[in-house]
Amino acid sequence: SGKDVFLSHCSKDDEMVPGVVDLLEQHGASVYADDFDQRLPDPPNPATAAVLRSEIQGCPRLVVLATENCHKSRWIPWELGLGDGFHNVPPNAILPATETGSMPPWIRTEYFHLYPKIVKLAGLWVVTLPSGPEWLSLHDWLRLAVR
């Protein structure tokens, strides 16, 4: 698809996808979201997995839209695992989106804690690194060479 960010999300959060795509594009990304891919069969079948695997491999970055619905998704762990296998940790990030805007407790206890987080600090969208207090602007993180 020629995109540089694969957006992994739960289908229950489809209404949030356009806003997340817009946020990432405002910071310089081109985003693949399966919601807009006419090649995907409904219901999903092995061809779905093949298309998604190819897109994840082709996008240098993967962002997970993390909501309370993530626990119900069978695709998010698979997609994140592929992204991790293809790209390793740094080019993948978690975008927590909760009703309160705060970091949900489960995001610190499951495998999500291994990845950088995309958050808003003092009005600026940044990517915080799991290793400590360091952060990069979202724009700079998206522009870093990852291959």
Coordinates of C-alpha atoms in Angstrom, one line a residue:
S1 CA 0.0 0.0 0.0
G2 CA 3.0 2.3 0.3
K3 CA 1.9 3.4 3.8
D4 CA 4.4 3.9 6.6
V5 CA 2.1 3.1 9.7
F6 CA -0.1 0.1 10.1
L7 CA -3.0 0.9 12.5
S8 CA -4.0 -2.1 14.6
H9 CA -7.3 -1.7 16.3
C10 CA -10.4 -3.6 17.6
S11 CA -13.4 -3.5 15.2
K12 CA -15.5 -2.3 18.1
D13 CA -13.4 0.9 17.9
D14 CA -14.0 1.5 14.2
E15 CA -15.6 4.9 14.9
M16 CA -12.3 6.1 16.4
V17 CA -10.2 5.1 13.4
P18 CA -10.8 8.3 11.2
G19 CA -9.7 10.5 14.1
V20 CA -6.6 8.4 14.8
V21 CA -5.7 8.3 11.1
D22 CA -6.1 12.1 11.0
L23 CA -3.9 12.6 14.1
L24 CA -1.1 10.4 12.7
E25 CA -1.3 12.1 9.3
Q26 CA -1.2 15.6 10.8
H27 CA 2.2 14.5 12.2
G28 CA 3.6 13.3 8.9
A29 CA 2.4 9.6 8.7
S30 CA 0.7 7.8 5.9
V31 CA -1.6 5.3 7.6
Y32 CA -2.9 1.8 6.6
A33 CA -6.2 0.9 8.4
D34 CA -8.0 -2.2 7.3
D35 CA -11.4 -0.4 7.6
F36 CA -10.6 1.2 4.2
D37 CA -9.1 -1.9 2.4
Q38 CA -11.6 -3.2 -0.1
R39 CA -9.5 -6.3 -0.7
L40 CA -10.5 -7.8 2.7
P41 CA -13.2 -10.4 2.7
D42 CA -16.1 -10.3 5.1
P43 CA -16.1 -12.4 7.2
P44 CA -12.4 -12.7 7.6
N45 CA -10.7 -15.8 6.1
P46 CA -7.1 -16.9 5.3
A47 CA -6.9 -14.2 2.6
T48 CA -7.5 -11.6 5.3
A49 CA -4.5 -12.8 7.2
A50 CA -2.3 -12.8 4.0
V51 CA -3.2 -9.2 3.2
L52 CA -2.7 -8.0 6.8
R53 CA 0.6 -9.8 7.1
S54 CA 1.8 -8.2 3.9
E55 CA 0.7 -4.7 5.0
I56 CA 2.3 -5.1 8.4
Q57 CA 5.6 -6.2 6.8
G58 CA 5.4 -3.4 4.3
C59 CA 4.7 -0.6 6.9
P60 CA 7.9 0.3 8.8
R61 CA 5.8 1.2 11.9
L62 CA 2.8 -0.3 13.7
V63 CA 0.5 1.6 16.1
V64 CA -2.0 -0.1 18.3
L65 CA -5.1 1.9 19.2
A66 CA -5.5 0.5 22.8
T67 CA -8.9 0.8 24.4
E68 CA -10.8 -1.4 26.8
N69 CA -11.9 -3.4 23.8
C70 CA -8.4 -4.7 23.1
H71 CA -9.0 -7.6 25.5
K72 CA -11.7 -8.9 23.2
S73 CA -9.7 -8.6 20.0
R74 CA -8.1 -11.7 18.6
W75 CA -6.4 -9.8 15.8
I76 CA -4.5 -7.1 17.9
P77 CA -2.1 -9.6 19.6
W78 CA -1.5 -11.3 16.3
E79 CA -0.8 -8.0 14.5
L80 CA 1.4 -6.7 17.2
G81 CA 3.3 -10.0 17.3
L82 CA 3.9 -9.8 13.6
G83 CA 5.0 -6.1 13.8
D84 CA 7.4 -7.0 16.6
G85 CA 8.8 -9.9 14.6
F86 CA 9.2 -7.8 11.4
H87 CA 10.4 -4.6 13.0
N88 CA 11.3 -5.2 16.7
V89 CA 10.0 -3.0 19.5
P90 CA 11.1 0.6 18.8
P91 CA 9.1 1.2 15.6
N92 CA 5.9 -0.1 17.2
A93 CA 3.9 2.0 19.7
I94 CA 0.7 1.9 21.7
L95 CA -1.9 4.8 21.5
P96 CA -4.0 4.5 24.7
A97 CA -7.5 5.8 24.3
T98 CA -9.7 5.6 27.3
E99 CA -12.8 7.4 28.4
T100 CA -11.0 9.3 31.1
G101 CA -7.9 9.9 29.1
S102 CA -5.8 8.3 31.8
M103 CA -3.5 5.2 31.3
P104 CA -5.6 2.1 32.1
P105 CA -3.9 -0.2 34.7
W106 CA -3.8 -3.1 32.3
I107 CA -1.6 -1.3 29.9
R108 CA 1.2 -1.4 32.4
T109 CA 0.8 -5.1 33.3
E110 CA 0.4 -6.8 29.9
Y111 CA 2.8 -7.0 27.0
F112 CA 1.7 -3.4 26.1
H113 CA 4.2 -2.1 28.7
L114 CA 7.1 -3.2 26.4
Y115 CA 6.3 -0.6 23.8
P116 CA 6.6 3.2 23.5
K117 CA 3.3 5.1 24.2
I118 CA 1.8 7.9 22.1
V119 CA 0.4 10.4 24.6
K120 CA -0.3 14.1 24.9
L121 CA 2.0 16.1 27.2
A122 CA 1.4 19.7 27.8
G123 CA -0.5 20.0 24.5
L124 CA 2.1 18.2 22.4
W125 CA 1.7 14.7 21.0
V126 CA 4.8 12.7 22.0
V127 CA 6.1 9.2 22.1
T128 CA 7.3 8.1 25.5
L129 CA 9.9 5.4 25.6
P130 CA 9.4 2.4 28.0
S131 CA 13.0 2.7 29.3
G132 CA 12.4 5.9 31.2
P133 CA 11.4 9.5 31.1
E134 CA 12.7 10.1 27.6
W135 CA 10.3 11.1 24.8
L136 CA 10.3 12.3 21.2
S137 CA 7.7 14.4 19.5
L138 CA 5.3 12.2 17.5
H139 CA 6.5 13.9 14.3
D140 CA 10.1 13.1 15.0
W141 CA 9.3 9.5 16.0
L142 CA 7.4 9.0 12.8
R143 CA 10.4 10.4 10.8
L144 CA 13.1 8.3 12.4
A145 CA 14.7 5.8 10.1
V146 CA 13.6 2.4 11.2
R147 CA 15.1 0.1 8.5

